[in-house]
Short mmCIF file of N, CA, C and O in Angstrom, two decimals:
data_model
loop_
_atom_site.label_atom_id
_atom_site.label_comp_id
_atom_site.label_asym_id
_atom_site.label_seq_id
_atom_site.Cartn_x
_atom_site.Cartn_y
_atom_site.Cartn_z
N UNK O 1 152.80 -194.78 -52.75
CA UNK O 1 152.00 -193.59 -52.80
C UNK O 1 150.93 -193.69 -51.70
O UNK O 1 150.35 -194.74 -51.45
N UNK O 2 150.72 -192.65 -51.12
CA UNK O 2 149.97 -192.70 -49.68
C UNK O 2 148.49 -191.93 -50.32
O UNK O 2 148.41 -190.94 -51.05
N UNK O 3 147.35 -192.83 -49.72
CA UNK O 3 146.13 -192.01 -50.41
C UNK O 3 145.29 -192.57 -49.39
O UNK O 3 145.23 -193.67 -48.85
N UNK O 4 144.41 -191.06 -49.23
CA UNK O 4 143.76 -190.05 -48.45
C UNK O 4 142.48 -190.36 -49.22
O UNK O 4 142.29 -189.89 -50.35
N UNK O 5 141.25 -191.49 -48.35
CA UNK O 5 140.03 -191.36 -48.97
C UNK O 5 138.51 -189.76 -47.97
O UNK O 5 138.23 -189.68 -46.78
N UNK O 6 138.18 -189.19 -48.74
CA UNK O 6 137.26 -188.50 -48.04
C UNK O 6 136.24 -188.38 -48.33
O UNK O 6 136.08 -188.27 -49.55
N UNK O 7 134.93 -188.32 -47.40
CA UNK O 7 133.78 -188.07 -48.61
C UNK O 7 132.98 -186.78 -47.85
O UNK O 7 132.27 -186.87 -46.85
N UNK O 8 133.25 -185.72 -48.53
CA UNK O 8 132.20 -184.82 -47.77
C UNK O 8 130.31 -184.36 -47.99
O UNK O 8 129.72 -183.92 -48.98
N UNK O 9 129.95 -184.60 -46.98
CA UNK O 9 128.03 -184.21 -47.24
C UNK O 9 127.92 -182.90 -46.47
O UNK O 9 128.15 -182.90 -45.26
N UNK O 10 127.58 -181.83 -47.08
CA UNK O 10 126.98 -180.53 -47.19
C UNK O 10 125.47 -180.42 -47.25
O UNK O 10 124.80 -180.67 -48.25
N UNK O 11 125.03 -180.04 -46.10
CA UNK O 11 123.86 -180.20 -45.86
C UNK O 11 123.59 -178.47 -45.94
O UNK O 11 124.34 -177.61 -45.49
N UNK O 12 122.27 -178.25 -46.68
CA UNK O 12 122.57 -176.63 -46.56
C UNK O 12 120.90 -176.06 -46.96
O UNK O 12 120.24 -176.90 -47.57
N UNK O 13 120.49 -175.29 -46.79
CA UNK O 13 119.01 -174.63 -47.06
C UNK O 13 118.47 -175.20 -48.56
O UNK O 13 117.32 -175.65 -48.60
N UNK O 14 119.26 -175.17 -49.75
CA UNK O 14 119.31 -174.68 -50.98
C UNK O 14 119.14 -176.19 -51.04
O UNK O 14 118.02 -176.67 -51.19
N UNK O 15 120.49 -177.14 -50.89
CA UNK O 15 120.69 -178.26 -51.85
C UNK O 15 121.55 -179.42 -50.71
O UNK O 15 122.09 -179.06 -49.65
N UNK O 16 121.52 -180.52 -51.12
CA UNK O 16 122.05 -181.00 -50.32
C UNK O 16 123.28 -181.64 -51.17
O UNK O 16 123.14 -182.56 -51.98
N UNK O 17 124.35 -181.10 -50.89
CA UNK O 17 125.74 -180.68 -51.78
C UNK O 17 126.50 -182.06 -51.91
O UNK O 17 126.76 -182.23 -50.72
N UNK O 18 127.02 -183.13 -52.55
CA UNK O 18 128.04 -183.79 -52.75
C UNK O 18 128.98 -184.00 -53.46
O UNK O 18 128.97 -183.87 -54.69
N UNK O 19 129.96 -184.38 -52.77
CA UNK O 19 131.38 -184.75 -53.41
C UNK O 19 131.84 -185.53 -52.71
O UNK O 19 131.69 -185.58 -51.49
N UNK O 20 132.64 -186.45 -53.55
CA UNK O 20 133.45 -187.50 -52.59
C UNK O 20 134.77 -187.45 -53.68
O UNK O 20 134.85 -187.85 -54.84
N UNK O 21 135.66 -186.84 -52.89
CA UNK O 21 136.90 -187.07 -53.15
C UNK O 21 138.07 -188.08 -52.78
O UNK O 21 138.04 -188.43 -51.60
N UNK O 22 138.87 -188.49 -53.36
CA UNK O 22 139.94 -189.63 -53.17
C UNK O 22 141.75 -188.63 -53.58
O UNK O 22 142.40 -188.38 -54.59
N UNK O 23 141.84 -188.47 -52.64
CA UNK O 23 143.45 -187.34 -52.80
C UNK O 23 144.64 -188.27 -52.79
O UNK O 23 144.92 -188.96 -51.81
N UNK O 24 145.42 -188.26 -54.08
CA UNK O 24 146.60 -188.79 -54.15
C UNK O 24 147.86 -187.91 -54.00
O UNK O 24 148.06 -186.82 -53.47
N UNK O 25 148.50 -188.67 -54.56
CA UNK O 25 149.56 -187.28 -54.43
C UNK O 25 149.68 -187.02 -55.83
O UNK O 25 150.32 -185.98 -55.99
N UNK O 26 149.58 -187.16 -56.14
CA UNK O 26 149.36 -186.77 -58.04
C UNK O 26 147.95 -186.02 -58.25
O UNK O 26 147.72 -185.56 -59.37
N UNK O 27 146.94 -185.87 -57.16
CA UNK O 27 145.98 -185.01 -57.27
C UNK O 27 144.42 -185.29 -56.65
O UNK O 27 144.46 -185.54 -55.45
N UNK O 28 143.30 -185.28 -57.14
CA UNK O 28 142.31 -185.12 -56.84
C UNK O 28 141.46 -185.70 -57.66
O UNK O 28 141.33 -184.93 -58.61
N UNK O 29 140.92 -186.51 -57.79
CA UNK O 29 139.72 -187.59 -57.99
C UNK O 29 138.43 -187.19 -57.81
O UNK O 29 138.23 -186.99 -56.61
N UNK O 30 137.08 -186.90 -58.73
CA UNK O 30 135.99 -186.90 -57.67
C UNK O 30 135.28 -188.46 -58.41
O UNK O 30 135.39 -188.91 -59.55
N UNK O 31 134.70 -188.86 -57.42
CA UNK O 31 133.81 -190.22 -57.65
C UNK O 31 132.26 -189.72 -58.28
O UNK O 31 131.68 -188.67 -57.99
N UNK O 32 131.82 -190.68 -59.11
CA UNK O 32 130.24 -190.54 -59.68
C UNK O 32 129.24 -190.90 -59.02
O UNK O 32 129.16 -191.99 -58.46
N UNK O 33 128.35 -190.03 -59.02
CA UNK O 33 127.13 -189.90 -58.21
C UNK O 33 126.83 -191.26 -58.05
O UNK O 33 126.27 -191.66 -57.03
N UNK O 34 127.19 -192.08 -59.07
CA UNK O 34 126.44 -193.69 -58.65
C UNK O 34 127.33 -194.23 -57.03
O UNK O 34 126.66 -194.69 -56.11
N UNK O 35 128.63 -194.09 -56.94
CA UNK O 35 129.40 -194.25 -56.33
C UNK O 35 129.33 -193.72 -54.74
O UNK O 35 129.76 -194.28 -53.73
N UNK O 36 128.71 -192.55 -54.87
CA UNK O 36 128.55 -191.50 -53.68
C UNK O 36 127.18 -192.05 -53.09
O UNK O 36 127.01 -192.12 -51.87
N UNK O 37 126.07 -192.47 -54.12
CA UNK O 37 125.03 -193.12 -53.28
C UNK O 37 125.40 -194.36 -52.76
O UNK O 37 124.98 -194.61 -51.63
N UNK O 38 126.27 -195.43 -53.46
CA UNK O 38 126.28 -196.08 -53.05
C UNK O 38 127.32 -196.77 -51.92
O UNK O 38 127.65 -197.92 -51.62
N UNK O 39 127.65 -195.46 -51.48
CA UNK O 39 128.88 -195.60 -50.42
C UNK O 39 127.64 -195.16 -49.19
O UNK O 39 127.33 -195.73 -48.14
N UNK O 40 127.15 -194.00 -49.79
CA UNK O 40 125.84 -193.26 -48.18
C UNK O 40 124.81 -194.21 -48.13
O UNK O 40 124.14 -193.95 -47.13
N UNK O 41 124.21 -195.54 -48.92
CA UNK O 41 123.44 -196.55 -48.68
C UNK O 41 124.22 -197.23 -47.72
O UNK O 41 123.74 -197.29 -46.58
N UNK O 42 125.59 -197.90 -47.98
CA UNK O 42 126.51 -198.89 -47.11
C UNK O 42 126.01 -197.99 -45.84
O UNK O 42 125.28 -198.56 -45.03
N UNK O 43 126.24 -197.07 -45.68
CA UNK O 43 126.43 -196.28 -44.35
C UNK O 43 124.99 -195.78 -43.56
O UNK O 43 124.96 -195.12 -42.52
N UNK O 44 124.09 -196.15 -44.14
CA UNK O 44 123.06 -196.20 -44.06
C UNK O 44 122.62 -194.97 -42.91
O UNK O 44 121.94 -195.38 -41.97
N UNK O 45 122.88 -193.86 -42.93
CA UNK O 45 122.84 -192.72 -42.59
C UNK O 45 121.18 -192.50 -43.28
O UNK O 45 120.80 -192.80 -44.41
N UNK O 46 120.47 -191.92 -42.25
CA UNK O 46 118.90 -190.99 -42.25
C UNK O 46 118.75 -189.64 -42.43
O UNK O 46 118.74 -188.80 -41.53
N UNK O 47 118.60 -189.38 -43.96
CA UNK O 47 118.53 -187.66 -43.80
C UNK O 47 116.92 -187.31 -44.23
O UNK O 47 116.23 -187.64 -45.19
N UNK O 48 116.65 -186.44 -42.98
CA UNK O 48 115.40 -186.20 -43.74
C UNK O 48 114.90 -184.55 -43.99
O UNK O 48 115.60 -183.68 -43.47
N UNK O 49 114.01 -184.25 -44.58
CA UNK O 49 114.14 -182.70 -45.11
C UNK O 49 112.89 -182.08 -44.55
O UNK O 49 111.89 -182.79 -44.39
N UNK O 50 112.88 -181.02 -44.28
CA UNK O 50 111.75 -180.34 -44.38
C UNK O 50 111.17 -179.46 -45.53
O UNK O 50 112.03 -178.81 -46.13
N UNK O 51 110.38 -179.38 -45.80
CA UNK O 51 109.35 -178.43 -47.28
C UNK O 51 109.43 -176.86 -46.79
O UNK O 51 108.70 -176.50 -45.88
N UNK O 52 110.13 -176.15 -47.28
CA UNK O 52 110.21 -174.84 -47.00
C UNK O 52 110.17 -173.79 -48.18
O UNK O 52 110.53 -174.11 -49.32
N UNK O 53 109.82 -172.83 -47.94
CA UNK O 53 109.80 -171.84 -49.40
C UNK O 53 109.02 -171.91 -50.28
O UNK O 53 109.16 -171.12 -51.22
N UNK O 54 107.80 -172.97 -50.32
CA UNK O 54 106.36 -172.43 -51.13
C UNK O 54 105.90 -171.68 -50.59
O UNK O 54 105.38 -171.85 -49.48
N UNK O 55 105.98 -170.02 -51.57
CA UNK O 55 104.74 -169.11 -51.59
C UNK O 55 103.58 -169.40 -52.30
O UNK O 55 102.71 -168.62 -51.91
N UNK O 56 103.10 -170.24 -53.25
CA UNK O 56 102.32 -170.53 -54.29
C UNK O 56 102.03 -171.87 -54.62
O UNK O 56 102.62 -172.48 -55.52
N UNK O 57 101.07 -172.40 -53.86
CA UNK O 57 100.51 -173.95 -54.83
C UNK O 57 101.25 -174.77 -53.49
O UNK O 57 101.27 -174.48 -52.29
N UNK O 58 101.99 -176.16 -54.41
CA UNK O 58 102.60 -177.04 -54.25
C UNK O 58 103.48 -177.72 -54.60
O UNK O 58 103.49 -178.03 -55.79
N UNK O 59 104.63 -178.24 -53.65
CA UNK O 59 106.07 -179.03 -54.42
C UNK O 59 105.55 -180.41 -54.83
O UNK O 59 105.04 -181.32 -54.16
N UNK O 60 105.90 -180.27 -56.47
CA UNK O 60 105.57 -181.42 -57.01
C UNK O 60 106.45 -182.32 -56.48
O UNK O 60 107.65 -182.03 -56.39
N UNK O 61 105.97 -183.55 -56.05
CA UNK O 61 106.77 -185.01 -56.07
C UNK O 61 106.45 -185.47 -57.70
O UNK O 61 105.33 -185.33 -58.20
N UNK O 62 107.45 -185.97 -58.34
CA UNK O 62 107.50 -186.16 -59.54
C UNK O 62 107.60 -188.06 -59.65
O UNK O 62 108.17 -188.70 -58.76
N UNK O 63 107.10 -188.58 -60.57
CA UNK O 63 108.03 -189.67 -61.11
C UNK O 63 109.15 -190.07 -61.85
O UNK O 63 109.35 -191.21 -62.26
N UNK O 64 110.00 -188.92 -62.03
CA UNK O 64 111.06 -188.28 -62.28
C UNK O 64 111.60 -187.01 -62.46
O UNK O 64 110.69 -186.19 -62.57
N UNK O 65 112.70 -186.51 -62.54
CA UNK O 65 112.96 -185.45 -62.80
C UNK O 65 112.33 -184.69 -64.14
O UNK O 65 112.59 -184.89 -65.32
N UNK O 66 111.35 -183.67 -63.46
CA UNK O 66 111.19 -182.67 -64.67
C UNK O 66 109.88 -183.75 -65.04
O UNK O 66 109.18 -183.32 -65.96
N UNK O 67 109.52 -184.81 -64.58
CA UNK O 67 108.48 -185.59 -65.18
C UNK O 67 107.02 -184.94 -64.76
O UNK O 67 106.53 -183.83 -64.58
N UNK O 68 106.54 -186.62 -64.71
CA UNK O 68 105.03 -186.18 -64.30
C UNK O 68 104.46 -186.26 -62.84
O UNK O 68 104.80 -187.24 -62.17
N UNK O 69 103.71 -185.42 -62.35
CA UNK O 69 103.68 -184.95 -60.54
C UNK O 69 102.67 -185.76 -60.79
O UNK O 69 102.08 -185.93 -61.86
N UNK O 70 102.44 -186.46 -59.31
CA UNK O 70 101.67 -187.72 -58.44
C UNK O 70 100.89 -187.35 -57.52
O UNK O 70 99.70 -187.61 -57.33
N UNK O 71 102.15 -186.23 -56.53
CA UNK O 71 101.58 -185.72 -55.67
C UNK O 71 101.85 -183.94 -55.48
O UNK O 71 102.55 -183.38 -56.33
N UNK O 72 101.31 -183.18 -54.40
CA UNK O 72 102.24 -182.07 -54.02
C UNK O 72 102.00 -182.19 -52.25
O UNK O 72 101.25 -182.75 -51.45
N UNK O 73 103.37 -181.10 -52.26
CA UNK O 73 103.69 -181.21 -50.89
C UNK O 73 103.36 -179.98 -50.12
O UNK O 73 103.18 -179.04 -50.89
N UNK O 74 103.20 -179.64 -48.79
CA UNK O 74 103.16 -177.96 -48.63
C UNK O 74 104.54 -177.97 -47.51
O UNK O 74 105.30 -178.92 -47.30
N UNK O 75 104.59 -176.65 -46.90
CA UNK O 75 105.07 -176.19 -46.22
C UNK O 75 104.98 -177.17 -44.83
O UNK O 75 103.94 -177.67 -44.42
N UNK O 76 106.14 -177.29 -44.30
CA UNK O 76 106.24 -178.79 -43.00
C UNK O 76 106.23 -179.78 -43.48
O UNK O 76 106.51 -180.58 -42.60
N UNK O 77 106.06 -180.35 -44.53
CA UNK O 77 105.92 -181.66 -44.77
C UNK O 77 107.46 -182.32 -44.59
O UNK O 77 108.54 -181.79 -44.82
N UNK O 78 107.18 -183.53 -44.13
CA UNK O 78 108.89 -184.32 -43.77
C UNK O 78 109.08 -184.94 -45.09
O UNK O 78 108.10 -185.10 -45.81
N UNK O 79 109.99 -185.24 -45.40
CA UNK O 79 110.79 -186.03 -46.03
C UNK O 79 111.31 -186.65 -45.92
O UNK O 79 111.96 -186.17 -44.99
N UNK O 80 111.93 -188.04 -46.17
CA UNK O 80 113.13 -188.74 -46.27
C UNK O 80 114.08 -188.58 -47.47
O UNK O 80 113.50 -188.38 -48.54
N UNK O 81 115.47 -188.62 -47.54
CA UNK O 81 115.97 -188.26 -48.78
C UNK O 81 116.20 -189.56 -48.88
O UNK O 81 116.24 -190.32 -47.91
N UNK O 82 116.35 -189.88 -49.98
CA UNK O 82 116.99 -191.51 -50.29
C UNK O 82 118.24 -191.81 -51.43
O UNK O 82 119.12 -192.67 -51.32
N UNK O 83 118.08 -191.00 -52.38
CA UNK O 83 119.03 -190.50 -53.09
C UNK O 83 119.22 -189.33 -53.98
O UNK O 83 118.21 -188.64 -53.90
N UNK O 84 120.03 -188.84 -54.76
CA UNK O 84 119.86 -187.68 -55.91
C UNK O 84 120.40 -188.17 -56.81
O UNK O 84 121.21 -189.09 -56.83
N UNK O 85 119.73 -187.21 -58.08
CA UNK O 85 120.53 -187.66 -58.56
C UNK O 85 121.47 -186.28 -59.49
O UNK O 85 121.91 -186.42 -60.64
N UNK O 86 121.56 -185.43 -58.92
CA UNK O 86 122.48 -184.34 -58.88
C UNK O 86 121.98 -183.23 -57.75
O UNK O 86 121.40 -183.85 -56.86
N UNK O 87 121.99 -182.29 -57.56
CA UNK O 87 121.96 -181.41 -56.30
C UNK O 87 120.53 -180.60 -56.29
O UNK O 87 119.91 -180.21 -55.30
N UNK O 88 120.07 -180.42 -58.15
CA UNK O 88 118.90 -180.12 -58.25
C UNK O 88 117.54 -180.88 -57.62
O UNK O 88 116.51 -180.45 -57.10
N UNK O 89 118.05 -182.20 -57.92
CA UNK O 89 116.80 -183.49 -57.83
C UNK O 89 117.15 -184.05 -56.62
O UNK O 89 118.32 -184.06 -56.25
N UNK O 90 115.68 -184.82 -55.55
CA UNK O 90 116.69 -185.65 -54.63
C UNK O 90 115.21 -186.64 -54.74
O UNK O 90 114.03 -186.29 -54.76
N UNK O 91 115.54 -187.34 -54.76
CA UNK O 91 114.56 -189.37 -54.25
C UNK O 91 113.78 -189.35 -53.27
O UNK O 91 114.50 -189.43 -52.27
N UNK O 92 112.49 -189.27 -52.91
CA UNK O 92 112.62 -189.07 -50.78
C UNK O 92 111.39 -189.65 -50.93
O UNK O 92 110.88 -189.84 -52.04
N UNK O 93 110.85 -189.96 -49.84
CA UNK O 93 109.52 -191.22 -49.42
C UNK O 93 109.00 -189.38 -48.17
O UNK O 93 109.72 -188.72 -47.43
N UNK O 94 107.74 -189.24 -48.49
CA UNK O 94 107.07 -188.53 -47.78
C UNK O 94 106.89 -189.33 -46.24
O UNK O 94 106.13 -190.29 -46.11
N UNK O 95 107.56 -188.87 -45.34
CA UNK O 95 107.33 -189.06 -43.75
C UNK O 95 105.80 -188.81 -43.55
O UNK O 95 104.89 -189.63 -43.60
N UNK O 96 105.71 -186.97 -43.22
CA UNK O 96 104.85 -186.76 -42.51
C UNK O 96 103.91 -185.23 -42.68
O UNK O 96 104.46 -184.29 -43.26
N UNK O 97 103.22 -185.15 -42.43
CA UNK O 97 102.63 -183.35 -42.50
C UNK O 97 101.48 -182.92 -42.52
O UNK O 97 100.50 -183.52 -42.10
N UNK O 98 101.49 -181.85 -43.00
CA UNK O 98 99.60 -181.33 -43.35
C UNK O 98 98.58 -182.19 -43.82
O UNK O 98 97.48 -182.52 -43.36
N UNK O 99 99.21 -182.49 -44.85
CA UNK O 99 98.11 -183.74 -45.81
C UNK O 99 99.04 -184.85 -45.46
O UNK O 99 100.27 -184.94 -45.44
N UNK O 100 98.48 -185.32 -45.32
CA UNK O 100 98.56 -186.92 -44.60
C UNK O 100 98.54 -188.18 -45.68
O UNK O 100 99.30 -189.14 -45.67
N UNK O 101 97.32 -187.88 -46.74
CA UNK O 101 97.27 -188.53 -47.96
C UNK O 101 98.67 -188.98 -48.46
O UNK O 101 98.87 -190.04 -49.04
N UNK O 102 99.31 -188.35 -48.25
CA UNK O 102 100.71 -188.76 -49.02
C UNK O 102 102.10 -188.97 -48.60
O UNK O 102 103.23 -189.09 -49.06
N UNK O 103 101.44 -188.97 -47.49
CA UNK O 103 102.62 -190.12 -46.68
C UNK O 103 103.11 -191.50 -47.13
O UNK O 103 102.37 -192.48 -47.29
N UNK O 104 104.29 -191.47 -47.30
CA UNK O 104 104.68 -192.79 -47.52
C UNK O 104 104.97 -193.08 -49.37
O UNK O 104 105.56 -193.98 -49.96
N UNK O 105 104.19 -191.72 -49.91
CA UNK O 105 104.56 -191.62 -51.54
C UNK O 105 106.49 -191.62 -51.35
O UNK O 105 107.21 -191.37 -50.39
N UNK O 106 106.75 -192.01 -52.68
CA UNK O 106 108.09 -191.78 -53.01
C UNK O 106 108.02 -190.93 -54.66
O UNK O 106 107.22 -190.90 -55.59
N UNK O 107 109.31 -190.32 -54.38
CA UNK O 107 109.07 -189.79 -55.74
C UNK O 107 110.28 -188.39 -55.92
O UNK O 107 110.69 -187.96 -54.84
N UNK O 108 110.78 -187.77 -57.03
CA UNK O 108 111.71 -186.72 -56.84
C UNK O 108 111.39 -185.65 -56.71
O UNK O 108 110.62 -185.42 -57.64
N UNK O 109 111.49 -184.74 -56.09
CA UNK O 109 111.22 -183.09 -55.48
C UNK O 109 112.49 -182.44 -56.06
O UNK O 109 113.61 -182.94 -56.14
N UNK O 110 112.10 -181.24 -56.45
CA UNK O 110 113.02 -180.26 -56.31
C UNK O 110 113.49 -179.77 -54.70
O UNK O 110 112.86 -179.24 -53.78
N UNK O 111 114.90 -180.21 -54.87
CA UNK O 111 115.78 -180.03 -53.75
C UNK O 111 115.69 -178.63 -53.09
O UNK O 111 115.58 -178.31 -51.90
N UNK O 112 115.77 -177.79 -54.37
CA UNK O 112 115.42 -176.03 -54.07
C UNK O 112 114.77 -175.51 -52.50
O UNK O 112 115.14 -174.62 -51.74
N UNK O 113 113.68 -176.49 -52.42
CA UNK O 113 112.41 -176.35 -51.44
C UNK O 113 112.22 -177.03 -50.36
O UNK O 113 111.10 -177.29 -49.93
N UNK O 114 113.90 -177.63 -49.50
CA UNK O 114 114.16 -178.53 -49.15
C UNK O 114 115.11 -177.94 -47.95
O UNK O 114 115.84 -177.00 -48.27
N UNK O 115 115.16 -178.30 -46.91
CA UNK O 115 116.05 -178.16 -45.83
C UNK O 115 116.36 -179.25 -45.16
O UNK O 115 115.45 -179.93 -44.70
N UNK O 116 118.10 -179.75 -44.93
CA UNK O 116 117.59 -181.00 -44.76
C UNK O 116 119.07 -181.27 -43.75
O UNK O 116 120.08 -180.60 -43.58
N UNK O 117 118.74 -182.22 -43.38
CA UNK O 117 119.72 -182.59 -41.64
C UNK O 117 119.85 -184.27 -41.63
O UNK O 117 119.45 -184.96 -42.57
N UNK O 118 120.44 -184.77 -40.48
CA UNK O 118 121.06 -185.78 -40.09
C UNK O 118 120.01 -186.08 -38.83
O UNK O 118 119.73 -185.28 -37.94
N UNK O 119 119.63 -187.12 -38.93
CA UNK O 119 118.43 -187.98 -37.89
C UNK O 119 119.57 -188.22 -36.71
O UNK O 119 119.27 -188.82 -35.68
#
């Protein structure tokens, strides 16, 4: 049986999209998010985001999803992504921006507010 490994990253305004598929001939496989980070760590690929789409306030950096905010972010602020842990949530260490204070925080953002690319 001949098998076809692929992993595709969708980089997009909204979310930063994954799937990693493994195609047999008997069908289609998708791998678990634990799996997908830990194939894009091996590969050690740099994505980082920009803060886009606050009209109001600030993007909480959380200490988890839906948890408790540390910091907020505004409009320009860089990002690093580091991991997700579904398409809503993503991991990221504050680069750079307006407020400066919080550079270098880590913590989860809503992806929503996020634009994000290949270094």
């Amino acid at each position: 049986m001949k098998r076809h490994a692929r992993t595709i990253l969708s980089l997009t305004t909204s979310a930063l999209a994954t799937l990693s598929l493994t195609t047999t001939a008997t069908g289609t496989q998708a791998r678990s998010q634990t799996e997908f980070n830990q194939t894009i760590a091996q590969a050690n690929p740099v994505v980082h985001c920009l803060v886009v789409g606050i009209e109001r306030g600030q993007l909480a950096v959380r200490r988890s999803p839906n948890g408790q905010a540390i910091a907020g972010l505004n409009n320009d602020n860089v990002v690093r992504f580091i991991r997700s842990q579904d398409t809503s949530w993503y991991y990221v260490r504050v680069v750079r921006g307006p407020n400066q204070r919080v550079n270098g925080i880590e913590g989860w953002v809503n992806s929503q507010y996020l634009e994000c690319g290949w270094d």
